[in-house]
PDB file of C-alpha atoms in Angstrom:
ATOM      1  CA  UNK A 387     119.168   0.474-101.775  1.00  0.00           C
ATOM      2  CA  UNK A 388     119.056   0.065-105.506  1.00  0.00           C
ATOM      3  CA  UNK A 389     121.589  -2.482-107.056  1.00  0.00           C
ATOM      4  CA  UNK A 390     122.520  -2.189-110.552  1.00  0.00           C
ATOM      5  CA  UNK A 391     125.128  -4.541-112.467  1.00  0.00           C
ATOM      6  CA  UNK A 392     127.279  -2.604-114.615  1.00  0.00           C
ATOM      7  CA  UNK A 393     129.293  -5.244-116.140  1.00  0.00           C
ATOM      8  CA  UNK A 394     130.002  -8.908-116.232  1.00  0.00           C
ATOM      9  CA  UNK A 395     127.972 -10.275-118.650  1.00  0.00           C
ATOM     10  CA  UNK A 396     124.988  -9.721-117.367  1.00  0.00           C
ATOM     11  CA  UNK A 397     122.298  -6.693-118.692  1.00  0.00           C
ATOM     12  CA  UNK A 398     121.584  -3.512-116.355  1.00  0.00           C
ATOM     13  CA  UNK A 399     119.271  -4.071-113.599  1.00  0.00           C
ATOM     14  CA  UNK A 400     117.812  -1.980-110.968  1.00  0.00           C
ATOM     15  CA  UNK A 401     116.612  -3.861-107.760  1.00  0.00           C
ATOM     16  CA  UNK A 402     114.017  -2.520-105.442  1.00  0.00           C
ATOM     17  CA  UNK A 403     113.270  -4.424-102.171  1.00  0.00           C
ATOM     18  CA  UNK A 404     110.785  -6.586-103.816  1.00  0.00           C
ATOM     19  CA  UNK A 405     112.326  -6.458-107.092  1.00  0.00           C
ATOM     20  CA  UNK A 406     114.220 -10.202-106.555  1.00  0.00           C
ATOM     21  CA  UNK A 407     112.953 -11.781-109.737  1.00  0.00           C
ATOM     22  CA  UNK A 408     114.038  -9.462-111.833  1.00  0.00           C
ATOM     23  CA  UNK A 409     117.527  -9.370-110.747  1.00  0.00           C
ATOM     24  CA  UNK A 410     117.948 -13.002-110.545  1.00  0.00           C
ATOM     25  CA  UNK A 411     116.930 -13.620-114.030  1.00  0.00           C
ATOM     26  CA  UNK A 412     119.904 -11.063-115.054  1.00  0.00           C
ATOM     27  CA  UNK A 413     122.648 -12.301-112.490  1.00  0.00           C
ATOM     28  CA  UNK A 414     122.567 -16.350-113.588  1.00  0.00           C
ATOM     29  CA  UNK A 415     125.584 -15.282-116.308  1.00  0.00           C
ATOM     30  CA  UNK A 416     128.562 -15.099-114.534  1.00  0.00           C
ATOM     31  CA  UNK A 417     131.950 -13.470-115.966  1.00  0.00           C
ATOM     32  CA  UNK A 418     135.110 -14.893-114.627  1.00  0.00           C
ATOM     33  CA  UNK A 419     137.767 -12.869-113.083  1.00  0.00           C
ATOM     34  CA  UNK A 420     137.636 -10.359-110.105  1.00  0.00           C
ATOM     35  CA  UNK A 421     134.232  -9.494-108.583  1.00  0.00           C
ATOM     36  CA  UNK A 422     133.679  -5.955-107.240  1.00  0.00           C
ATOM     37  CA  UNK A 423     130.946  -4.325-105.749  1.00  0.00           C
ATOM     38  CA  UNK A 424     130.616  -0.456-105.025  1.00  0.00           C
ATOM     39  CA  UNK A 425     128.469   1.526-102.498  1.00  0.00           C
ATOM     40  CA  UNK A 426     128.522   5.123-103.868  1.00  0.00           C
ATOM     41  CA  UNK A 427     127.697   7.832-101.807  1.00  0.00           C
ATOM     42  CA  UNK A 428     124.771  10.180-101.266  1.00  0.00           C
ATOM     43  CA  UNK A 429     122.408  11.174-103.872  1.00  0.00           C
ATOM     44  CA  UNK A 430     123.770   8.709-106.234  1.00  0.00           C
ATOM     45  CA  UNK A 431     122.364   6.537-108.961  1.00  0.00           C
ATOM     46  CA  UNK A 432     124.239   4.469-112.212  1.00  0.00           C
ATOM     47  CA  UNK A 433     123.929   8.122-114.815  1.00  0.00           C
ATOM     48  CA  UNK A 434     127.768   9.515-113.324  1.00  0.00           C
ATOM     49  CA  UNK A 435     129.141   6.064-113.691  1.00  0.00           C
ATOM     50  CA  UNK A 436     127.507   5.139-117.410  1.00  0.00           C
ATOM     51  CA  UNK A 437     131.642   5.187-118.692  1.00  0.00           C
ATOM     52  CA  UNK A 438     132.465   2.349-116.261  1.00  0.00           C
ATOM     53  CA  UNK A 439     129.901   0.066-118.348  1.00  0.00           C
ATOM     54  CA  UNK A 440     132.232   0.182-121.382  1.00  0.00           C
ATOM     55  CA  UNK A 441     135.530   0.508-119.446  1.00  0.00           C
ATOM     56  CA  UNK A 442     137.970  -3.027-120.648  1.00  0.00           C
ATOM     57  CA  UNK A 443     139.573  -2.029-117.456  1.00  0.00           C
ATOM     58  CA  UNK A 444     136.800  -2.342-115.016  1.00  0.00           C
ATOM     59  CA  UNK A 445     136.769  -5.815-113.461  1.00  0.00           C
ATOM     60  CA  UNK A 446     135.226  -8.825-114.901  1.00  0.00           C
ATOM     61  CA  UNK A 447     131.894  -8.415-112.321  1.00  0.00           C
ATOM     62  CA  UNK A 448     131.142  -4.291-111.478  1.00  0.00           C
ATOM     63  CA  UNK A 449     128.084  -4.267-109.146  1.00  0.00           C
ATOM     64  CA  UNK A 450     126.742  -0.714-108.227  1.00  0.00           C
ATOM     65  CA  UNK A 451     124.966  -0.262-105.090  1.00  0.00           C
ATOM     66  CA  UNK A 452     123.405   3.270-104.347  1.00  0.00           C
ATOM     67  CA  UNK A 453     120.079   4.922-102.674  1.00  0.00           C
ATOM     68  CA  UNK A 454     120.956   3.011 -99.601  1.00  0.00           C
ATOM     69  CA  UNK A 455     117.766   3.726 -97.559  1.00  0.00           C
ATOM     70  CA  UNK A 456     115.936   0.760 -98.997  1.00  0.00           C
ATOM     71  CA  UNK A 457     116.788  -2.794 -97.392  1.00  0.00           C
ATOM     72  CA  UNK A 458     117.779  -4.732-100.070  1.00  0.00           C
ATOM     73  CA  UNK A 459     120.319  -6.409 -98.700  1.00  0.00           C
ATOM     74  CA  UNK A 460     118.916 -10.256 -99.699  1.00  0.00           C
ATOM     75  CA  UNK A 461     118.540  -9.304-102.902  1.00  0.00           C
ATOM     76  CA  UNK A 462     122.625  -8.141-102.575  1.00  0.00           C
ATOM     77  CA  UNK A 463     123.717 -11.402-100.927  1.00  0.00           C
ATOM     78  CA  UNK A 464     121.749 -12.987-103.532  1.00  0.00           C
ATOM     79  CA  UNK A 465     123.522 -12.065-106.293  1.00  0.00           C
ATOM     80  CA  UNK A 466     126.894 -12.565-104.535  1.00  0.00           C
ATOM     81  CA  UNK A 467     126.025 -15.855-103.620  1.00  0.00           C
ATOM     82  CA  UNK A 468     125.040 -16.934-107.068  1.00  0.00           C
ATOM     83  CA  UNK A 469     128.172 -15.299-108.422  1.00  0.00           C
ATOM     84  CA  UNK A 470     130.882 -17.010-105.873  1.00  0.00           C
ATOM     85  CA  UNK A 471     128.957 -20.385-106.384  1.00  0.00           C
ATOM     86  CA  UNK A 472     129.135 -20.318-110.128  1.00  0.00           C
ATOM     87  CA  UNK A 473     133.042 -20.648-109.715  1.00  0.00           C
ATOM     88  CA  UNK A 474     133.389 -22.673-106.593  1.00  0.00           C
ATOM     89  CA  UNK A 475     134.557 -25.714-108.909  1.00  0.00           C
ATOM     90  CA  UNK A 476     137.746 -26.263-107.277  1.00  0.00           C
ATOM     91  CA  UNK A 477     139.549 -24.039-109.165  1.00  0.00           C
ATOM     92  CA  UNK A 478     140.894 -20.533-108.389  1.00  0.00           C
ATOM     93  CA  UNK A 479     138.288 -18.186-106.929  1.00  0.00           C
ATOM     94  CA  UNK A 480     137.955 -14.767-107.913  1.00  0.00           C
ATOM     95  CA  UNK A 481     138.989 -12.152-105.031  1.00  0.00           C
ATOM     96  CA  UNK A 482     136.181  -9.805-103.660  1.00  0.00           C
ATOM     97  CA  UNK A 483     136.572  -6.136-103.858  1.00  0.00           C
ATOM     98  CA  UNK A 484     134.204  -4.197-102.230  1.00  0.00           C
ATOM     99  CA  UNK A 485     134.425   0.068-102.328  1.00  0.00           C
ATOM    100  CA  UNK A 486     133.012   1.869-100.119  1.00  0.00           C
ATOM    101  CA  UNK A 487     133.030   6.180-101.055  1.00  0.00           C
ATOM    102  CA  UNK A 488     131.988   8.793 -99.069  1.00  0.00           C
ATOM    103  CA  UNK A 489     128.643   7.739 -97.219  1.00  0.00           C
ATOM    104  CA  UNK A 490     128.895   4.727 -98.572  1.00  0.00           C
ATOM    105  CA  UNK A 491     131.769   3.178 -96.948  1.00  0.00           C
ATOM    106  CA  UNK A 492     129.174   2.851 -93.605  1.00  0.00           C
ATOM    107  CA  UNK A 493     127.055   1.321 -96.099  1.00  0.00           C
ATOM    108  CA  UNK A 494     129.885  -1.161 -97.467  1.00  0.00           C
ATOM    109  CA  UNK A 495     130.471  -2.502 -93.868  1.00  0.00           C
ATOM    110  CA  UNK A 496     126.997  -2.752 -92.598  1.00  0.00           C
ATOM    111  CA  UNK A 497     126.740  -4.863 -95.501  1.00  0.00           C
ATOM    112  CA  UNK A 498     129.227  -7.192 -95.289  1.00  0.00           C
ATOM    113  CA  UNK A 499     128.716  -6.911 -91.521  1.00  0.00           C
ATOM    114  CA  UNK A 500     125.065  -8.691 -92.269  1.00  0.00           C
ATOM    115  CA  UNK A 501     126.848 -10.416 -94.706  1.00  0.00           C
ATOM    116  CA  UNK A 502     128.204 -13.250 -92.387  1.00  0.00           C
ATOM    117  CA  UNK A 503     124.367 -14.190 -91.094  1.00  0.00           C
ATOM    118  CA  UNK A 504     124.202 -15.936 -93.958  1.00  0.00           C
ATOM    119  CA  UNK A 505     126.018 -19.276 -93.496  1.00  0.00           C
ATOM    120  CA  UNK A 506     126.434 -20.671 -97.166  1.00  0.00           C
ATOM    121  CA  UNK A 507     127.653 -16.764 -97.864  1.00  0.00           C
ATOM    122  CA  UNK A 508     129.701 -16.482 -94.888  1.00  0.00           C
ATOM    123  CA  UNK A 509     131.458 -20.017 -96.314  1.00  0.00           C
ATOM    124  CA  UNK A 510     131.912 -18.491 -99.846  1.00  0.00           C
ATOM    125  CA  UNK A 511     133.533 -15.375 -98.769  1.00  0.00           C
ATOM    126  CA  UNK A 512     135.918 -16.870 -95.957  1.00  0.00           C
ATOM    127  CA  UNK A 513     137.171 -19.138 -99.039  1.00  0.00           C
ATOM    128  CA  UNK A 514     138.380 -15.845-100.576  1.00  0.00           C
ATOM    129  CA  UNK A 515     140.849 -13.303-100.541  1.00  0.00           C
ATOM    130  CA  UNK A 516     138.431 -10.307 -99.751  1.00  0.00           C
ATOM    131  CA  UNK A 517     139.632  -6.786-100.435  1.00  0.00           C
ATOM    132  CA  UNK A 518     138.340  -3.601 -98.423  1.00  0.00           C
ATOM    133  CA  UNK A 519     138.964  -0.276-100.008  1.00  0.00           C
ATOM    134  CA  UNK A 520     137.320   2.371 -98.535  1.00  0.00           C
ATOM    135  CA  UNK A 521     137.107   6.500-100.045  1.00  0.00           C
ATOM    136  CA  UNK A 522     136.425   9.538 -98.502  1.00  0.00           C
ATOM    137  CA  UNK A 523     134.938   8.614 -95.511  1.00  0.00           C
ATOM    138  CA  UNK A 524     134.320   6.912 -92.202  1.00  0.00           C
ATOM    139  CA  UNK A 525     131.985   4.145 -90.541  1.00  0.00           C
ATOM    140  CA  UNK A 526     130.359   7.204 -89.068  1.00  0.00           C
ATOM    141  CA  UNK A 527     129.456   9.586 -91.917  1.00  0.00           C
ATOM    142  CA  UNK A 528     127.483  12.394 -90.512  1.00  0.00           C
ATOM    143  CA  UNK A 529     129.649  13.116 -86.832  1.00  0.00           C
ATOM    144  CA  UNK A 530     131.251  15.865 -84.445  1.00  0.00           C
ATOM    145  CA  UNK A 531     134.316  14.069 -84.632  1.00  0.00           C
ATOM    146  CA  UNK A 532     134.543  11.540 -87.577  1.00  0.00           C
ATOM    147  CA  UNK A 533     132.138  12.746 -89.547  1.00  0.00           C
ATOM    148  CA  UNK A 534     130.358  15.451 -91.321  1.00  0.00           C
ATOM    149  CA  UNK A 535     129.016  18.178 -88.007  1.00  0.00           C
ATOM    150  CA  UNK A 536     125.225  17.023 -87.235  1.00  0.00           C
ATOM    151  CA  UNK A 537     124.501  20.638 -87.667  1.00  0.00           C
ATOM    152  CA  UNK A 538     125.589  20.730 -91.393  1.00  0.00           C
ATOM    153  CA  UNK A 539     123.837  17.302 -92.306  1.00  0.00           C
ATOM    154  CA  UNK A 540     121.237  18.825 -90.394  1.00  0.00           C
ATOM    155  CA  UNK A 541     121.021  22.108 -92.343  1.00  0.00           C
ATOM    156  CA  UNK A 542     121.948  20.226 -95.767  1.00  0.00           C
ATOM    157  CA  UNK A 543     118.654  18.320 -95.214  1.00  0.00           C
ATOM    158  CA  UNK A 544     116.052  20.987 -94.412  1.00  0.00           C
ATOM    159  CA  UNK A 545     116.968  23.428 -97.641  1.00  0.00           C
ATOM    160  CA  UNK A 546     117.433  20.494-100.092  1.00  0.00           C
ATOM    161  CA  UNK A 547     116.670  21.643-103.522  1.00  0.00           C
ATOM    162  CA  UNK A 548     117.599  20.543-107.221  1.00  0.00           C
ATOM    163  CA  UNK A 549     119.939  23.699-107.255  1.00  0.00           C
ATOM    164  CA  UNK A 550     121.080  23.172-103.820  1.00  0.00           C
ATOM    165  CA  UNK A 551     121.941  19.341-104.213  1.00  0.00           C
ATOM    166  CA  UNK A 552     123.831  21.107-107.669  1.00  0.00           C
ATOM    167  CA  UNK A 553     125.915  23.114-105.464  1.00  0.00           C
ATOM    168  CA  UNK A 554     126.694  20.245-103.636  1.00  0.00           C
ATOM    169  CA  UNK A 555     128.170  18.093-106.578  1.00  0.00           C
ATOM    170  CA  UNK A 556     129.779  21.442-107.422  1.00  0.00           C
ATOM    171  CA  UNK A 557     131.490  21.940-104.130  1.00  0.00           C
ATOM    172  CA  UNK A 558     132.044  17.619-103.496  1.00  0.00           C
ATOM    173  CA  UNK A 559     134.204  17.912-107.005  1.00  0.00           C
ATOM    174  CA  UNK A 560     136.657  20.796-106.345  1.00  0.00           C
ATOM    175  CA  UNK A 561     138.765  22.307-108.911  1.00  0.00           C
ATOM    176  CA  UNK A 562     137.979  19.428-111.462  1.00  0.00           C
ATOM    177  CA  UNK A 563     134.136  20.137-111.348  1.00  0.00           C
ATOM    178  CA  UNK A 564     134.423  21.732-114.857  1.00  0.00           C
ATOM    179  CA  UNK A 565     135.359  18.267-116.652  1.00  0.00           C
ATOM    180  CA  UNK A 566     133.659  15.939-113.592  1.00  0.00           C
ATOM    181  CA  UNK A 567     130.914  13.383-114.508  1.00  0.00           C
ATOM    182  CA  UNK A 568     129.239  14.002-111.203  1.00  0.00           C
ATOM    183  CA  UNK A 569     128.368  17.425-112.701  1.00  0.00           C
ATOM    184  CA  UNK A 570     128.462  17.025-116.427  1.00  0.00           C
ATOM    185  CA  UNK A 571     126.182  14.011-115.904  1.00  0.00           C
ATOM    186  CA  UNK A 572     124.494  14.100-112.972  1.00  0.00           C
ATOM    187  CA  UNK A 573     122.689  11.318-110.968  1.00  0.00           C
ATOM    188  CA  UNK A 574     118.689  11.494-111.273  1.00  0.00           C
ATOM    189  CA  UNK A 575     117.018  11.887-108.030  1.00  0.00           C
ATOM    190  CA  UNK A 576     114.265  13.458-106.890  1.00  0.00           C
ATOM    191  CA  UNK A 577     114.566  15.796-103.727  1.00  0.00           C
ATOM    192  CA  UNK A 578     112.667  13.550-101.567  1.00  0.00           C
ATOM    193  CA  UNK A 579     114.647  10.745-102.237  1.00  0.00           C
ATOM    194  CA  UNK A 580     117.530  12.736-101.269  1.00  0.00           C
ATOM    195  CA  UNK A 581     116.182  13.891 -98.223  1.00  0.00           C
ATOM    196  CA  UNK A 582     115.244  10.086 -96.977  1.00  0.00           C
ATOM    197  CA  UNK A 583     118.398   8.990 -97.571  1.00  0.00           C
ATOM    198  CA  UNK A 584     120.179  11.896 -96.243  1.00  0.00           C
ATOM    199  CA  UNK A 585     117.673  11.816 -93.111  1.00  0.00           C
ATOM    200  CA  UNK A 586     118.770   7.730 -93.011  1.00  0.00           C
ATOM    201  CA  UNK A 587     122.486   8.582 -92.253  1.00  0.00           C
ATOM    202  CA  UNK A 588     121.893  10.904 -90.100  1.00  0.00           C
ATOM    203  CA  UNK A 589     119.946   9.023 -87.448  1.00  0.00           C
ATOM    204  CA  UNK A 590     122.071   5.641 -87.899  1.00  0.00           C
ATOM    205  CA  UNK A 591     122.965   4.664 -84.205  1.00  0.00           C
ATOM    206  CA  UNK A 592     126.909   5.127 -83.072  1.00  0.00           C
ATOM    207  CA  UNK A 593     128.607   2.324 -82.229  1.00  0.00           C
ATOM    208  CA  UNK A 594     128.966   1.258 -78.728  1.00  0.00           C
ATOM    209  CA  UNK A 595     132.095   0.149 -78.837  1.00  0.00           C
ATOM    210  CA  UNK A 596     134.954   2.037 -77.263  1.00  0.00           C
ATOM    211  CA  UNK A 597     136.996   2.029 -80.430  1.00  0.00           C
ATOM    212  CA  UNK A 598     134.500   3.342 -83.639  1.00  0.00           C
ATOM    213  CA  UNK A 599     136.304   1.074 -86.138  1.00  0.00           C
ATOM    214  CA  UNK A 600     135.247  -1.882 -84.359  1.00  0.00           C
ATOM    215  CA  UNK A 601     132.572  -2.792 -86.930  1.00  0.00           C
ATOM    216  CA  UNK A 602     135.373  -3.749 -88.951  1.00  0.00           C
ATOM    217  CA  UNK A 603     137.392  -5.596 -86.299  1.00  0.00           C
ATOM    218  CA  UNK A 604     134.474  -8.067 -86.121  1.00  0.00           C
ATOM    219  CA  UNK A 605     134.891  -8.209 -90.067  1.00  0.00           C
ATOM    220  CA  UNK A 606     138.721  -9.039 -89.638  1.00  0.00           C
ATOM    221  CA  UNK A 607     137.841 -11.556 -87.550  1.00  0.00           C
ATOM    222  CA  UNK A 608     135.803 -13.103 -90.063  1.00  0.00           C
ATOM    223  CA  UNK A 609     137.823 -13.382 -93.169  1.00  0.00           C
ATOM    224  CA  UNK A 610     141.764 -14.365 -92.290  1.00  0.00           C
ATOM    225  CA  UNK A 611     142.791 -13.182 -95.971  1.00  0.00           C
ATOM    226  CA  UNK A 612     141.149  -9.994 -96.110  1.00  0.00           C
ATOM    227  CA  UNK A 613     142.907  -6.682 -96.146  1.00  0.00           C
ATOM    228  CA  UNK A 614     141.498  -3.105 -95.761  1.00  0.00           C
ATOM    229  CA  UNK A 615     142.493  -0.136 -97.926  1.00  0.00           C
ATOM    230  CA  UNK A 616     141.944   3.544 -96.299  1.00  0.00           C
ATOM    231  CA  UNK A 617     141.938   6.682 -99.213  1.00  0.00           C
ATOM    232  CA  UNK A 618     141.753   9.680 -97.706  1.00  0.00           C
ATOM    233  CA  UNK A 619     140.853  12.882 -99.612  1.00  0.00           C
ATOM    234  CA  UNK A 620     143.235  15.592 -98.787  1.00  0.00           C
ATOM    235  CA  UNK A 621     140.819  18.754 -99.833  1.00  0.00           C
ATOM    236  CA  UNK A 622     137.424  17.099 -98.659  1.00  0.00           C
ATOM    237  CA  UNK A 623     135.175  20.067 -98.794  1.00  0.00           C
ATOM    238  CA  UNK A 624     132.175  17.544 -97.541  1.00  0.00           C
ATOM    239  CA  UNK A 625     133.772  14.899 -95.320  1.00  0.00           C
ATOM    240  CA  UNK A 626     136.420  17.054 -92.904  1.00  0.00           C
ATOM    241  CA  UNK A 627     139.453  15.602 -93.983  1.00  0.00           C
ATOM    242  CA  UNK A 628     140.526  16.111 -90.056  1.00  0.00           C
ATOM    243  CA  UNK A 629     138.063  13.829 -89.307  1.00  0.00           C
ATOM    244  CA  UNK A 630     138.785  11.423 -91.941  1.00  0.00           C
ATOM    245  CA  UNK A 631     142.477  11.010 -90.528  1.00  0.00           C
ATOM    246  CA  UNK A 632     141.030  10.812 -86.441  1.00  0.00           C
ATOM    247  CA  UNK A 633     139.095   7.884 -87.743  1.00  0.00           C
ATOM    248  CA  UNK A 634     141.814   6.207 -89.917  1.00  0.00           C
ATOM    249  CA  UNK A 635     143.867   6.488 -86.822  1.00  0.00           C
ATOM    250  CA  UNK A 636     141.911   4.441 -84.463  1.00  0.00           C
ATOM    251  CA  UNK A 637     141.247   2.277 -86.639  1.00  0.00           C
ATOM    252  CA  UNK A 638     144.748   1.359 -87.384  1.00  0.00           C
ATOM    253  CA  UNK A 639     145.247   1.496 -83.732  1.00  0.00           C
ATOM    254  CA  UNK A 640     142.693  -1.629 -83.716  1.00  0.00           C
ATOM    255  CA  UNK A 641     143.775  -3.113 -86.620  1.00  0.00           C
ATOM    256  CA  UNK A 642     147.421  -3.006 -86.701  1.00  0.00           C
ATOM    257  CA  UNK A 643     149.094  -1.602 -90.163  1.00  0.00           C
ATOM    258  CA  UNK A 644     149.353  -5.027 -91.691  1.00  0.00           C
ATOM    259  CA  UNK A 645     145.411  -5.661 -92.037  1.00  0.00           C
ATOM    260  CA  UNK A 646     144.915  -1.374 -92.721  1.00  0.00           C
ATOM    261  CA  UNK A 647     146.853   0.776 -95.198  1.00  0.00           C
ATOM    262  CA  UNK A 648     146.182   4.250 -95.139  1.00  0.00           C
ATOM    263  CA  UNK A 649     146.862   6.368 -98.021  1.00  0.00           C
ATOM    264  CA  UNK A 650     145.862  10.326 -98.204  1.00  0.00           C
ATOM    265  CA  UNK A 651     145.506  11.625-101.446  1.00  0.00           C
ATOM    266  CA  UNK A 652     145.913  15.747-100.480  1.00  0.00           C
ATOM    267  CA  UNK A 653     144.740  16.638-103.636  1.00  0.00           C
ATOM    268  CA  UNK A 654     141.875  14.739-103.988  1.00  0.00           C
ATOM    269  CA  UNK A 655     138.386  16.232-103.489  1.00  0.00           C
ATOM    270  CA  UNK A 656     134.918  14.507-102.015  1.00  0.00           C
ATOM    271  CA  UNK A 657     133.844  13.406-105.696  1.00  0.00           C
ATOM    272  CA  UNK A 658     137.404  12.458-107.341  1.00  0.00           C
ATOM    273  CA  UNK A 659     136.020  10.725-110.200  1.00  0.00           C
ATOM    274  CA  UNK A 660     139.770   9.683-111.514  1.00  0.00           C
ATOM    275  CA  UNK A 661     140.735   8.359-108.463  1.00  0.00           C
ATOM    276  CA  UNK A 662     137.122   6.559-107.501  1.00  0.00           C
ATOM    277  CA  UNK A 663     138.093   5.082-111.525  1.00  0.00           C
ATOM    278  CA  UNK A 664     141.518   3.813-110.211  1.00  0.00           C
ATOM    279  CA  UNK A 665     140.112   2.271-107.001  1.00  0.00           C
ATOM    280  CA  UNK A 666     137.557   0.136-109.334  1.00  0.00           C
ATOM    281  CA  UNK A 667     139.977  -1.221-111.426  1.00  0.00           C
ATOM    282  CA  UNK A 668     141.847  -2.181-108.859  1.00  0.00           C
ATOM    283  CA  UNK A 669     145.078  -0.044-109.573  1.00  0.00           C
ATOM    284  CA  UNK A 670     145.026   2.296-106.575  1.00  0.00           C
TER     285      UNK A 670
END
């Protein structure tokens, strides 16, 4: 995982799993308002999202997590922790909004999942209103039934290329690939980066639960004022969006429609850059 903060006050910094130091020296400046934090999806990295840096209408803390193979997790919390503590004066604490897109909506709620072994985080973030909004995806990206087919990760994986992972962004944008940043400027990664991380999802255990939304069930439980937001994309070309709505159904079936909304976009492709925009902000 590589954590870069996009806004807030702080500069840009990348975080590798020993790169601690360097991020705490960046994150002690804390910006008031909302906090959010978003897990792209595959083959990712800050170059798409280089607009959001300047964007008034981003939130007052943007945190970009990507390359989720690497466990930085403690370095994540880290930066949270530092973040929620710098306000927790008594007066009115800034909501959490973490996104979760495509691949990285597993990677959102393993997070705040491991989150909660962390008692003085745990504390912080049951204090706060704690907003879920999750794109394009399932807790169980690569999937016969809620998921990308094993068999297409499977294939995607073994003829990786730089023109093949083009193709991808290509086909993950839909008709607005012309004018998308995902394509126009594309992340830097090297193939074998993309092949670890790709190789990372697609051996990640199923759940054992009965119900495959119970990851978040257990996060429910956790934090009384959160509430989850479900965004289906309507002409997926990467994520089926058939198995978008089977998962989004048992998990409202386990949640109950008053922690889960579920809105479906049917116009929206994998990689709708507009929409992901929206979702930041906070206006979608």
């Amino acid at each position: 995982m590589t954590v870069t903060l996009l806004r807030g006050g702080v500069s840009a910094a990348s975080a590798s799993s020993n790169a601690s130091s360097t991020v705490s020296s960046n994150a002690s400046s804390n910006a008031s308002g909302p906090i959010t934090i978003f897990f792209a999806g595959w083959g990712m990295d800050e170059t798409p999202f280089a607009s959001w840096r300047t964007d008034a209408a981003m939130p007052g803390t943007l945190i970009l997590v990507d390359d989720h193979v690497m466990e930085n997790h403690p370095v994540l919390h880290w930066i949270l922790e530092q973040k929620l503590s710098a306000t927790d004066d008594g007066s009115e604490q800034p909501a959490l909004h973490i996104v979760g897109w495509s691949f990285g909506v597993r990677a959102a709620a393993d997070w705040l999942d491991r989150a909660f072994e962390n008692p003085d985080l745990r504390e912080l973030l049951s204090a706060r209103k704690v907003v879920l909004s999750f794109v394009a995806g399932t807790l169980l990206p690569v999937d016969r039934t809620y998921g990308i087919p094993p068999a297409v990760a499977a294939l995607t994986q073994k003829t990786l290329s730089p023109e093949s992972a083009a193709t991808f962004r290509q086909r993950m944008c839909g008709e607005s690939a012309e004018n998308n940043p995902f394509v126009l400027t594309p992340p830097v990664r090297t193939v074998e980066s993309l092949a670890r991380e790709l190789s990372f999802f697609r051996t990640l255990p199923a759940p054992t639960d009965e119900n495959p939304a119970a990851a978040l069930a257990r996060i429910a439980e956790s934090l009384p004022a959160l509430s989850i937001t479900a965004h289906a994309a309507g002409k997926d070309a990467i994520v089926p969006p058939a198995a978008q709505e089977r998962f989004w159904t048992k998990a409202e079936e386990l949640l109950g429609k008053e922690k889960l909304t579920v809105r479906t976009h049917p116009d929206a492709p994998h990689g709708d850059f507009d929409l992901l925009t929206q979702i930041v902000r906070g206006n979608a």
